[in-house]
Amino acid sequence: MLPSPISDPPTSSAAAASDDVDNNLQPFFVLHKALPRKSERKSSGCGRARRKIDLPPSSPKSIEKSDVSSPEEANDRIYEQLRLQAFNRTWSKIDSTIKDVLRQINLNLFDEVQRWVLESFSNIKSIRPHKVSEIQRPYPLVTDTICRKIPTALIFTKNAEFVDDLLTFQELGGHLKSSGCHVAYLSSLDFSVKHGISGCLRSLLRQLVSEAPDMADIYILASWYCEPENYDNPILLIIDDMERCCGAVLAEFITMLSEWVIKIPIIFIMGVATTFDAPRRLLLSDAQQHLHPSKFTLGSPCEKMNALVESVLVKSCSGFSIGHKVAAFLRNYFLRHDGTITSFVRALKLACIKHFEMEPLSFLGLDIPDEDCEIFQHGQCDSLPDSLRNHAFNLPSCQREKNLKGTGGSLIHGLTELRTLQKGWSSAVMCLFEVGKQKNMQLLDIFCEAIDPTLYNLRASDHNLQLSSLTGRSLIEGKSGFAKGGFIAQAIQQVRELPAASLSHLLNIWVVHIEEMNEIQDRVRELQSIISSGGGGPVLKEKCTDIHKRSISLSAGKGTLSVNDKAAMLLEGMVRKFLMPIECVPFHEIVCFKHVDVLQSALIGDPRRTIQVDLLKSPTYLQCRCCSRRGNVLSSSMHDTSIIYSLAQEYGDIINLPDWYQSFKATVSAGTKTKRKLQHSPASKKVKATPSESEATIQARFCRAVTELQITGLIRMPSKRRPDFVQRVAFGL
Amino acid sequence: MTVAGKAQALLRRRLCSPTFAHAAFKSSPESNYSKLRFLISSSIAEACNNSVLLLGPRGSGKIAVVELVLEDLKAEHPDAISVIRLNGLLHSDGNCALKEIARQLCMEHQLLFSKMASSDDNSQFMIDMLRECGLAHKTVIFVLDEFDLFTQGKQRLLYSLLDAMQTLNSQAVVIGVSCRLDADQLLEKRIRSRFSHRKLLFVPPSKEDIQRLLEYLLHLPKDSSFPSKYVTEFNTRLSNILSDKKFKEIVDSLLDVDGSVSNLLRLLFRAVSYMDMESGLLSLENFKSAYLCTYRQPKIDNLKDASILELYILVCMNRLETKEQNSYNFNSIMKEYKAIHDAYKTSDNYANNVCLRAFEHLLEQELIGFTDSKGRTPSIEFRPVKLLISSRELYQGLKSNSSCPAILQKLFDHESYK
Amino acid sequence: MGTEGATPERRTTRSSSSLSKPSLDAPKTPLSPPQSLPFDLLFSDEPLSIDTLLSNLPGRSAQILEISRLIGPPNSPMLPLLLYGGVSTGKTSAILQIFHHLNRPFVYTSCRSCHSPRILFESVLNQLLLHRRHPGNGYSSARRCERASDFVNLLRDALSQVTGSLRGKKSKLDGNREMIYLIFDNVERIRSWNKSSDILALLFRLFDVLNFPEVGLIYISNAAPDAYYSMTGSVEPVSVHFPDYTVDDLFNILMLRSRANPKLYSSFLSVVLKPFFRVTRRIDELATAFDPLFQKYCEPLADLNLVPDESMKRRLFVRLQPHLAASLNETFRFPSECSFEAIKEGTCSKKGNIRKLNGRETSNELDFHMSVSAKYLLISAFLASRNPATLDAAFFDSTGGSNNHKRRRKSSQAIMDQKDETAEEMHMKGPGSFPLERLLAIFQCITSVGEGTLEEEQLEDGMMTESGNVGLMSDVLLQLSTLCNANFICKSGSCPLEGSTRYRSTVDEDVALKVARSINFPLSKYLYRR
């Protein structure tokens, strides 16, 4: 086996040099030569490398690491253990909250569906005969509607990606089952052309009838339904992904069931991911005839996202929050890449893991929320080894604040401070969001803007100059130092334009959001009193009529600003006072995760690109003496695949195989002349050791290398049309 | 039950059993009945193997004749015959056929039949039984209906059967019945060599035979439970009808289409069931209406029933076809449809999905059909289609359709006669 | 198969159920123990009189009389019978009610419910043998019967047994034996089974094959008899044609089934029936179209029992006109009168989980969520399907080199000569299929075009330093699978030359335009107009 590059310092340092290198290693080892060593390389390599990267360059940590002694190591173990526990507890907390939130969103939809089911079931029951023997007759009942229709709930999951809703339908099924209905799930896989209608019938029977014979037919269902214990409950068929079913089979299934629907009260519940004419496109008209559809809509991903952000990020009681860049990244990932809650949560979890993995003090964050554990914290903080305490006080955020003495007390103080600030901040954000709802802003956007430190600084700066000349006017014009067109500014503007009714409503909601901040609450109360007393009525009235005259009216009544403006000013005050991004608070690193790049690389490690990069400059990774000194000239000692690929760069999108082979051969055989040196080259000893490089071997190596390129998806093998040309699939980086 | 009812029931029973009908030709010496009977009885008498093919169009009473012959022979030599009946529709594959043979042999000879027996066992059993019967001077008669279907695949059954007959001293008769005149050409060489090429051809009966047959079928018997006066009245009435020119025309035109006896029986069945129950007598009207019901043209009926929108679509398709547009689909039809509306400003301008629904109706009425075999593309509006009716059929349809708007007629005429 | 008869009024059920609380405490119907189920081959309740029979099925008296003639007096044999006619012309209900009237033993099997030969055979046998499936026998059928040959034997036994028992039961013993009738419904379905020709041949020759005079065979089919002619000629059953209903028949049927105030309903029908009759003549479609329309029609009326006079009729008609026009052009409607919406209006006025959707609303924005890259991918797939591949270079110079000038000239030349036949092809083949590479190439181009929109997003969220489309490229294949699942892109057959699968976009233009609008991408600029 080759000498492991970990052992020799240059590699590790190189790996440590930049973070992408660190995660570049993984795709690099896709090439099979190094495959066996991949795992242990990662495990051993990453940990050390990471810790180095994550610390600020001028941190004493490195020193501490250099003269690491056995007790320190032991401590490290302990604290790693602590962090692990902390992570587990935090994440379980977050996870449970997420689950609750999502379930809550669906809950009232479930009730709607249940009501509808009972509704349509009673419709059917009113038609059908009350003798069981009638139902068991093989022939259709004579007293029938003209066109038998199957009640169908089309549930629109407002999302092209259906991952989020897999669980939803399960829960829906459970919900309805609890109310006594028979529930069967059919997936699109049951509606395949191959098995046809018997396939779906079989899976239907398998779920409902306990001892179903091998031959699946509808009569079995009928006689099963006539059993006393099954009788008199509707049978619900839940198809969660309707678009993916084979239309013909589904249509046949529907027409067949429609013959029975009077006898066996079958009710469809279909999940439709896209538009409302999806069923129309899928089914023939006579199958559509037999559906009696009604439309339900699940909460759109944005609604879910709002709720989720509110409960997890804004009102986070768990000692974990994310920095602005991370938030922005997550938001991007949600909007651009795949708009699924699932992946968002996954990303969040990843961030959480990384945070607790990287931040040595992160375990302190866990106990921030609950007040009564100050003592415990005291214990913890005092027992902190100096290394960690130093680390705490060398956090960039603390270095900004000069007036901090490095005692555990101040640390605790800082943490509690952090908590209170967090509370104020979250309530401010919520107030903003309540306003934003009117112009359907997403909470995620507001959130991203609210935790942006640069904006905050901007605001702070022009707040000062505003103090000098505080005119109502400048406020009213909304010329305050907010990002132009920023959501917060819009929100405040929105407050000014609210009609009275919604304003009072808004205030009521505000009161809820700001319990423990008394002075604000008082001001809100007085505003409410103004409204209720109808004070400033006329102004309000004209507010609702039109906003353009506002400035004049106000210049007239300068002293008495309208309620809206009061409210706006109040909100703005809150924004100035409380909307302090977490990143501007000392010790925030303990709870706040800021490393976008880590997260990003962990999430989308763009493998294709990295593979190409690695292939093109492999020498920088395996630091073999032979290749490193000459720049990126091809040397025979390089890995075959990288030789091949660098050769391929000369060609366009189609590579002529013979030429390619020739140049490859040339490169390799050039290497064989200088075999003396090659003996020492670690990279490709085994291959080149044989003194006489026969044509066959070279061809074999060529073929293998090309195959590897194909496996990694960089080229495509020659087509029948052009047998001696391969096609390049990946261009550029 | 009333006399009329009894009469009708009697007639219906007659008409429903082809054997009764074909019993009419028993007497004549050159009828297939006599030939077949002679053949079988001779082979019974001199205890030899034999094989024969009865060929003729459907409904020409092949099986009926066989049944008659077997019946009589059974009556003649009570326990010298055992009959095995197979049907190509059911027993075309060898194992199944052997099993069936074994089953019937068991039933014939009061043996216990085991379902579990393998096909080899069954064939062995058959051979043994043949030998046994040969020794017992008992003729086994195999009646293979739909003989041509037995020749599909590797004709194992036929081979083993005929081979057994040749080798061991059995006495068996194989009667192949088929509506394919080239049935014997379908046999493999090894089988054809073992098969005696006797063929009885069944041709539609001649005019006078038909006449005889009619009287034979419809006349009430003198000596029966019916009051004689009713019988005489019925029969005289009937013979008037039979001799009527109109009636002759009806029968001729019927038999021009399909000369088989069963076709005639069907007509008579209708007529009899239309019989007026008060008088209890048949009338010419019954036959006329029966004839009308027998021959209707489904396509024209469908066209009569087509809604106006569907007619529009049909006319559009016809226009496209007369434009020599080699292949077209729903979209191109829609283009044509819209073009018509732009040109003539008709009132029936409907949305696409409604037209698609009408299109689907036409498809399931089989007035139009897809030209490609299987729908690869998910949506049907891209599959190429064609009319399944000729343009003159369509023309008749438009004429016959009561609610067809004039504009459509005009469109059709002016592009068919330019 | 539509079967006429009285449908209960929806409204009454609604009023009753609207106050039914969400729990299934419905009045349990008394259940007789399974074994002692009264179950013979007759209709359970007393036979219909001929008058009720005729009045139940308006416009079918001719067929009914003919059929009952052909079936004939009790225990007299009959030739096989074929009832054929369009969908929902009352074939099934006619035959059923006739048997209800005649009160004779029969066996009904629908080839739609029995979707394979074995099920067909077994269900016939089960009924003949009065076999009932229950958990005791594991819901298995009386005889296991897969082969046609077994079927015929078993059937013969079962029939003789049944007729024997029937004769025993009949006290009066006249010369000939009881008939029993086998009814096969939806015979046309069999044609879609595999090995269909054998089964059809067997079914239509069952009379001869059995040669068992006491059985009467009745086939019901949508397809005309000529659909069953086979190669080797076929015995043709005695056929009875069910024509579609005429306007007057439809009027009578609808009047019969509606429980509403007859005067009102007739005035309604007189308005509605004619125009709809031009579109379709199928009673089920008409009925489904009329139910909501009648609701609309009645809306302005205070009490539904008053007799409308001329002026009121006119007013109602004027009110109805727009809805009429709308629903004429509508095939598949989400019922805006979906009953429990009323409840919802009343009780839960929270955020509307159910919005009524009168079929053809055209909202300008997309009403479901998709990630930006998925949208771009969708658009590029749409373009790849719509534009001929030769013109890609012309639309977006993907190579971005000097050579694309001559390319463009060449391709514009290509436009010239290809124009008409591509247009024709578009019409014929619909959306064209494309390999993955082409899709990716177009995707890259349009994302780089869409840069502009992405840019300012980027500056307002600080990150995404590398140009947006690389970020978008990252998991584009994921998005592709998403779109395939959502049925926007379908994998069409793989190209014979190189084995790669080809894709095809199934979205229609306005959806694509909506998507483009949502990410303000100038789609129309890139669309190849023919």
Short mmCIF file of C-alpha atoms in Angstrom, two decimals, chain A residues 105-110 112-116 118-123 125-134 136-149 154 156-162 179-181 197-199 201 209-221 223-234 241-245 252 255-260 273-283 285-303 324-325 328-329 331-340 452 487 596 600 604 606-609 716 719-721 727-729 731 733, chain C residues 1-8 10 13-14 16-18 20-24 26-32 34 37-45 56 92-93 96-97 100 106 108-110 112-116 118-119 122-123 127 132-135 138-140 144 185-186 189 192-193 253-254 257 282-288 330-335 337-341 343-344 347-348 350-357 359-361 366-374 435-437 440 444 454 457-458 460-464 466 468 470-475 478-479 481-488 495-500 506-508 511:
data_model
loop_
_atom_site.label_atom_id
_atom_site.label_comp_id
_atom_site.label_asym_id
_atom_site.label_seq_id
_atom_site.Cartn_x
_atom_site.Cartn_y
_atom_site.Cartn_z
CA ILE A 105 -50.71 23.22 10.90
CA ASN A 106 -52.42 20.16 9.43
CA LEU A 107 -54.77 19.55 12.28
CA ASN A 108 -57.74 21.65 11.27
CA LEU A 109 -57.45 20.40 7.72
CA PHE A 110 -57.79 16.92 9.13
CA GLU A 112 -62.34 19.36 7.66
CA VAL A 113 -61.60 16.15 5.85
CA GLN A 114 -63.20 14.10 8.56
CA ARG A 115 -66.34 16.19 8.48
CA TRP A 116 -66.46 15.87 4.73
CA LEU A 118 -68.93 11.73 7.30
CA GLU A 119 -70.94 14.03 5.09
CA SER A 120 -70.47 12.01 1.94
CA PHE A 121 -70.83 8.75 3.79
CA SER A 122 -74.23 9.75 5.06
CA ASN A 123 -75.11 10.76 1.51
CA LYS A 125 -76.07 5.66 3.21
CA SER A 126 -79.24 7.57 2.45
CA ILE A 127 -79.29 6.00 -1.01
CA ARG A 128 -78.27 2.47 -0.31
CA PRO A 129 -80.61 -0.27 0.90
CA HIS A 130 -80.53 -1.32 4.51
CA LYS A 131 -80.57 -5.05 3.87
CA VAL A 132 -77.16 -6.65 3.87
CA SER A 133 -78.40 -9.33 1.51
CA GLU A 134 -79.06 -6.58 -1.02
CA GLN A 136 -74.25 -9.01 -1.37
CA ARG A 137 -76.19 -9.37 -4.59
CA PRO A 138 -73.80 -9.64 -7.51
CA TYR A 139 -75.95 -7.40 -9.68
CA PRO A 140 -76.08 -3.63 -9.28
CA LEU A 141 -79.01 -2.27 -7.30
CA VAL A 142 -81.91 -1.18 -9.40
CA THR A 143 -82.59 1.89 -7.30
CA ASP A 144 -79.51 3.80 -8.23
CA THR A 145 -78.41 7.24 -9.14
CA ILE A 146 -78.01 7.78 -12.85
CA CYS A 147 -74.26 8.15 -12.59
CA ARG A 148 -72.65 6.56 -9.60
CA LYS A 149 -69.99 8.88 -8.24
CA LEU A 154 -58.43 16.13 -3.80
CA PHE A 156 -53.58 19.86 -2.86
CA THR A 157 -50.16 19.73 -1.28
CA LYS A 158 -49.01 23.09 -2.53
CA ASN A 159 -45.61 21.74 -3.39
CA ALA A 160 -44.21 20.08 -6.47
CA GLU A 161 -41.90 18.09 -4.22
CA PHE A 162 -43.98 15.59 -2.26
CA SER A 179 -62.88 7.93 14.01
CA GLY A 180 -63.77 4.43 12.91
CA CYS A 181 -63.26 4.48 9.15
CA ILE A 197 -56.15 -3.40 -11.89
CA SER A 198 -55.58 -6.61 -9.98
CA GLY A 199 -52.41 -5.12 -8.50
CA LEU A 201 -57.07 -4.53 -5.71
CA VAL A 209 -59.12 -8.11 4.71
CA SER A 210 -56.99 -10.06 7.09
CA GLU A 211 -57.21 -13.50 5.46
CA ALA A 212 -57.45 -12.62 1.79
CA PRO A 213 -57.06 -15.42 -0.75
CA ASP A 214 -54.52 -15.09 -3.53
CA MET A 215 -57.13 -14.12 -6.10
CA ALA A 216 -58.10 -10.51 -5.53
CA ASP A 217 -61.56 -9.48 -6.64
CA ILE A 218 -64.07 -6.93 -5.51
CA TYR A 219 -66.57 -9.54 -4.34
CA ILE A 220 -64.25 -10.39 -1.50
CA LEU A 221 -64.31 -6.80 -0.42
CA SER A 223 -68.54 -9.84 1.53
CA TRP A 224 -65.88 -8.59 3.93
CA TYR A 225 -67.75 -5.35 4.24
CA CYS A 226 -70.94 -7.22 5.05
CA GLU A 227 -69.42 -8.72 8.15
CA PRO A 228 -71.14 -7.12 11.13
CA GLU A 229 -67.94 -5.71 12.55
CA ASN A 230 -66.99 -3.98 9.35
CA TYR A 231 -70.41 -2.88 8.30
CA ASP A 232 -71.52 0.75 8.49
CA ASN A 233 -68.16 2.43 8.27
CA PRO A 234 -66.84 4.10 5.14
CA ASP A 241 -49.24 10.81 -5.04
CA MET A 242 -51.88 10.78 -7.68
CA GLU A 243 -49.87 12.32 -10.50
CA ARG A 244 -47.50 9.41 -10.56
CA CYS A 245 -50.17 6.77 -11.03
CA GLU A 252 -60.20 1.46 -14.81
CA THR A 255 -64.88 2.83 -13.09
CA MET A 256 -64.90 -0.57 -11.47
CA LEU A 257 -65.34 0.82 -7.97
CA SER A 258 -68.06 3.13 -9.20
CA GLU A 259 -70.17 0.05 -9.93
CA TRP A 260 -69.98 -0.76 -6.26
CA ALA A 273 -49.01 17.97 -5.91
CA THR A 274 -49.46 20.42 -8.72
CA THR A 275 -52.41 22.11 -10.34
CA PHE A 276 -56.09 21.36 -10.18
CA ASP A 277 -56.27 20.08 -13.74
CA ALA A 278 -53.79 17.31 -13.01
CA PRO A 279 -56.63 14.78 -12.58
CA ARG A 280 -58.16 16.04 -15.80
CA ARG A 281 -54.95 15.40 -17.63
CA LEU A 282 -54.52 12.01 -16.05
CA LEU A 283 -57.96 10.47 -16.42
CA SER A 285 -63.53 11.76 -19.26
CA ASP A 286 -65.67 8.75 -18.38
CA ALA A 287 -63.47 8.06 -15.37
CA GLN A 288 -63.82 11.71 -14.38
CA GLN A 289 -67.57 11.22 -14.61
CA HIS A 290 -67.40 8.85 -11.69
CA LEU A 291 -65.56 11.16 -9.34
CA HIS A 292 -67.37 13.59 -7.11
CA PRO A 293 -64.43 15.78 -6.21
CA SER A 294 -64.03 18.45 -3.60
CA LYS A 295 -60.94 20.44 -3.00
CA PHE A 296 -58.77 20.73 0.09
CA THR A 297 -55.46 22.49 0.40
CA LEU A 298 -52.68 21.74 2.80
CA GLY A 299 -50.67 24.57 4.29
CA SER A 300 -48.25 25.80 1.67
CA PRO A 301 -44.55 25.26 2.38
CA CYS A 302 -44.19 28.95 3.06
CA GLU A 303 -46.82 28.84 5.81
CA HIS A 324 -26.94 35.81 9.48
CA LYS A 325 -24.88 34.23 6.74
CA ALA A 328 -29.26 33.57 4.36
CA PHE A 329 -27.76 30.38 3.06
CA ARG A 331 -33.10 30.66 2.96
CA ASN A 332 -31.41 30.42 -0.39
CA TYR A 333 -31.31 26.70 -0.15
CA PHE A 334 -34.99 26.61 0.58
CA LEU A 335 -36.02 29.00 -2.18
CA ARG A 336 -33.61 27.93 -4.86
CA HIS A 337 -32.70 24.32 -4.53
CA ASP A 338 -35.55 22.38 -3.13
CA GLY A 339 -38.35 24.00 -1.28
CA THR A 340 -38.96 21.19 1.10
CA ASP A 452 -28.01 41.04 9.81
CA PHE A 487 -38.59 44.20 4.73
CA VAL A 596 -21.58 29.03 6.17
CA GLN A 600 -22.46 24.49 2.56
CA ILE A 604 -23.86 20.55 -1.32
CA ASP A 606 -20.65 19.76 -5.58
CA PRO A 607 -18.89 16.47 -6.29
CA ARG A 608 -18.63 16.71 -10.07
CA ARG A 609 -16.72 19.92 -9.85
CA ARG A 716 -19.68 9.05 -22.13
CA SER A 719 -21.99 5.60 -29.37
CA LYS A 720 -22.80 3.15 -32.15
CA ARG A 721 -22.85 5.97 -34.61
CA GLN A 727 -18.17 12.43 -25.65
CA ARG A 728 -17.23 14.73 -22.83
CA VAL A 729 -20.14 15.25 -20.52
CA PHE A 731 -17.33 21.04 -19.14
CA LEU A 733 -15.97 23.70 -13.34
CA MET C 1 -73.62 1.82 -17.01
CA GLY C 2 -76.14 4.33 -16.00
CA THR C 3 -79.25 2.87 -14.53
CA GLU C 4 -82.29 5.04 -14.17
CA GLY C 5 -84.32 5.17 -11.08
CA ALA C 6 -85.03 7.58 -8.31
CA THR C 7 -81.99 9.29 -6.90
CA PRO C 8 -82.66 10.79 -3.50
CA ARG C 10 -79.08 15.69 -2.14
CA THR C 13 -79.49 14.34 3.08
CA ARG C 14 -77.34 17.38 3.61
CA SER C 16 -79.91 15.73 7.94
CA SER C 17 -76.18 15.18 8.00
CA SER C 18 -75.12 18.73 8.60
CA SER C 20 -74.53 14.91 12.46
CA LYS C 21 -71.57 15.39 14.75
CA PRO C 22 -68.20 13.90 13.71
CA SER C 23 -68.72 10.46 15.14
CA LEU C 24 -70.00 7.32 13.51
CA ALA C 26 -75.19 5.92 12.81
CA PRO C 27 -78.23 3.71 13.39
CA LYS C 28 -76.86 0.25 12.88
CA THR C 29 -78.93 -1.77 10.46
CA PRO C 30 -79.91 -5.14 11.87
CA LEU C 31 -77.68 -7.82 10.45
CA SER C 32 -78.89 -11.31 9.83
CA PRO C 34 -74.18 -14.58 7.57
CA LEU C 37 -78.72 -15.37 4.55
CA PRO C 38 -81.80 -15.57 2.30
CA PHE C 39 -79.94 -15.91 -0.94
CA ASP C 40 -81.36 -17.46 -4.05
CA LEU C 41 -81.14 -16.50 -7.68
CA LEU C 42 -84.36 -14.47 -7.59
CA PHE C 43 -85.03 -10.92 -6.65
CA SER C 44 -85.78 -10.88 -2.98
CA ASP C 45 -88.84 -8.65 -2.92
CA ASN C 56 -89.47 3.05 -14.53
CA THR C 92 -78.31 -3.27 -17.50
CA SER C 93 -81.18 -1.74 -15.61
CA LEU C 96 -82.45 -6.44 -14.34
CA GLN C 97 -85.88 -4.92 -14.02
CA HIS C 100 -87.43 -8.49 -11.45
CA PHE C 106 -80.69 -15.62 -13.11
CA TYR C 108 -75.38 -11.77 -13.21
CA THR C 109 -71.69 -11.18 -13.76
CA SER C 110 -70.13 -7.98 -14.92
CA ARG C 112 -65.78 -5.08 -15.40
CA SER C 113 -65.91 -6.27 -11.81
CA CYS C 114 -64.50 -9.62 -12.85
CA HIS C 115 -61.33 -8.44 -14.47
CA SER C 116 -59.85 -11.82 -15.30
CA ARG C 118 -60.71 -16.95 -13.45
CA ILE C 119 -62.70 -14.42 -11.44
CA GLU C 122 -65.60 -18.47 -10.21
CA SER C 123 -68.17 -15.77 -9.66
CA GLN C 127 -73.72 -17.73 -7.63
CA ARG C 132 -71.19 -17.21 0.10
CA ARG C 133 -67.74 -15.98 1.01
CA HIS C 134 -67.05 -15.23 4.64
CA PRO C 135 -64.05 -15.29 6.94
CA GLY C 138 -61.29 -17.44 4.09
CA TYR C 139 -63.30 -15.59 1.45
CA SER C 140 -62.39 -18.31 -1.00
CA ARG C 144 -61.17 -23.17 -7.88
CA ASP C 185 -72.48 -7.61 -18.57
CA ASN C 186 -69.79 -5.35 -20.07
CA ARG C 189 -64.22 -5.30 -21.51
CA SER C 192 -58.75 -5.81 -23.32
CA TRP C 193 -57.82 -9.00 -21.48
CA ILE C 253 -85.94 10.48 -17.28
CA LEU C 254 -84.63 13.63 -15.67
CA ARG C 257 -85.36 11.16 -11.11
CA ARG C 282 -75.30 10.62 -22.43
CA ILE C 283 -77.66 10.79 -19.53
CA ASP C 284 -74.98 10.51 -16.85
CA GLU C 285 -73.00 13.43 -18.20
CA LEU C 286 -76.10 15.51 -18.53
CA ALA C 287 -77.20 14.67 -15.02
CA THR C 288 -73.85 15.61 -13.51
CA GLU C 330 -66.71 22.26 -18.70
CA THR C 331 -66.16 18.55 -18.35
CA PHE C 332 -64.69 18.03 -14.91
CA ARG C 333 -65.91 20.38 -12.23
CA PHE C 334 -65.00 20.81 -8.61
CA PRO C 335 -68.49 21.25 -7.23
CA GLU C 337 -72.00 23.48 -4.22
CA CYS C 338 -69.95 20.90 -2.36
CA SER C 339 -72.29 20.48 0.54
CA PHE C 340 -70.16 20.98 3.59
CA GLU C 341 -68.86 24.32 2.38
CA ILE C 343 -70.99 24.27 7.14
CA LYS C 344 -67.54 25.68 6.74
CA THR C 347 -68.43 27.23 11.67
CA CYS C 348 -64.78 27.55 10.82
CA LYS C 350 -60.44 30.56 10.04
CA LYS C 351 -58.12 30.32 7.08
CA GLY C 352 -60.12 28.70 4.36
CA ASN C 353 -58.86 25.19 4.00
CA ILE C 354 -61.36 24.54 1.28
CA ARG C 355 -61.67 27.12 -1.39
CA LYS C 356 -64.38 26.67 -3.95
CA LEU C 357 -63.01 26.38 -7.39
CA GLY C 359 -63.54 24.82 -12.87
CA ARG C 360 -61.99 27.36 -15.18
CA GLU C 361 -60.35 30.04 -13.06
CA LEU C 366 -48.57 29.70 -9.85
CA ASP C 367 -50.66 28.20 -7.07
CA PHE C 368 -48.08 25.76 -5.82
CA HIS C 369 -44.55 25.97 -4.55
CA MET C 370 -41.49 25.10 -6.59
CA SER C 371 -37.87 25.90 -5.98
CA VAL C 372 -36.27 28.38 -8.36
CA SER C 373 -33.94 25.87 -9.93
CA ALA C 374 -36.84 23.49 -10.48
CA PRO C 435 -31.65 13.84 -24.22
CA LEU C 436 -30.44 14.89 -20.80
CA GLU C 437 -27.41 16.72 -22.16
CA LEU C 440 -28.64 20.63 -19.10
CA GLN C 444 -27.15 26.41 -18.06
CA LEU C 454 -30.55 36.20 -9.25
CA GLU C 457 -31.17 38.52 -4.55
CA GLN C 458 -27.55 37.78 -3.95
CA GLU C 460 -29.48 41.44 -0.54
CA ASP C 461 -28.53 38.13 0.94
CA GLY C 462 -24.81 38.40 1.31
CA MET C 463 -23.71 34.97 0.25
CA MET C 464 -23.68 32.82 -2.89
CA GLU C 466 -20.05 32.02 -7.05
CA GLY C 468 -25.86 31.80 -9.20
CA VAL C 470 -23.35 27.03 -10.48
CA GLY C 471 -25.23 27.07 -7.22
CA LEU C 472 -28.27 26.09 -9.20
CA MET C 473 -26.44 23.43 -11.13
CA SER C 474 -25.51 21.66 -7.96
CA ASP C 475 -28.45 19.31 -7.53
CA LEU C 478 -32.62 15.96 -7.97
CA GLN C 479 -34.93 18.57 -9.43
CA SER C 481 -36.62 13.57 -10.54
CA THR C 482 -38.93 15.95 -8.74
CA LEU C 483 -40.38 17.16 -12.02
CA CYS C 484 -40.74 13.60 -13.25
CA ASN C 485 -42.67 12.74 -10.11
CA ALA C 486 -44.89 15.76 -10.56
CA ASN C 487 -45.60 14.49 -14.06
CA PHE C 488 -44.27 17.63 -15.70
CA CYS C 495 -33.29 6.39 -28.16
CA PRO C 496 -32.41 3.29 -30.16
CA LEU C 497 -29.02 4.57 -31.31
CA GLU C 498 -27.39 5.34 -27.98
CA GLY C 499 -29.08 3.83 -24.99
CA SER C 500 -29.65 7.03 -23.07
CA THR C 506 -45.81 17.54 -20.73
CA VAL C 507 -46.59 21.02 -19.43
CA ASP C 508 -48.77 23.16 -21.64
CA VAL C 511 -48.35 26.76 -17.12
#
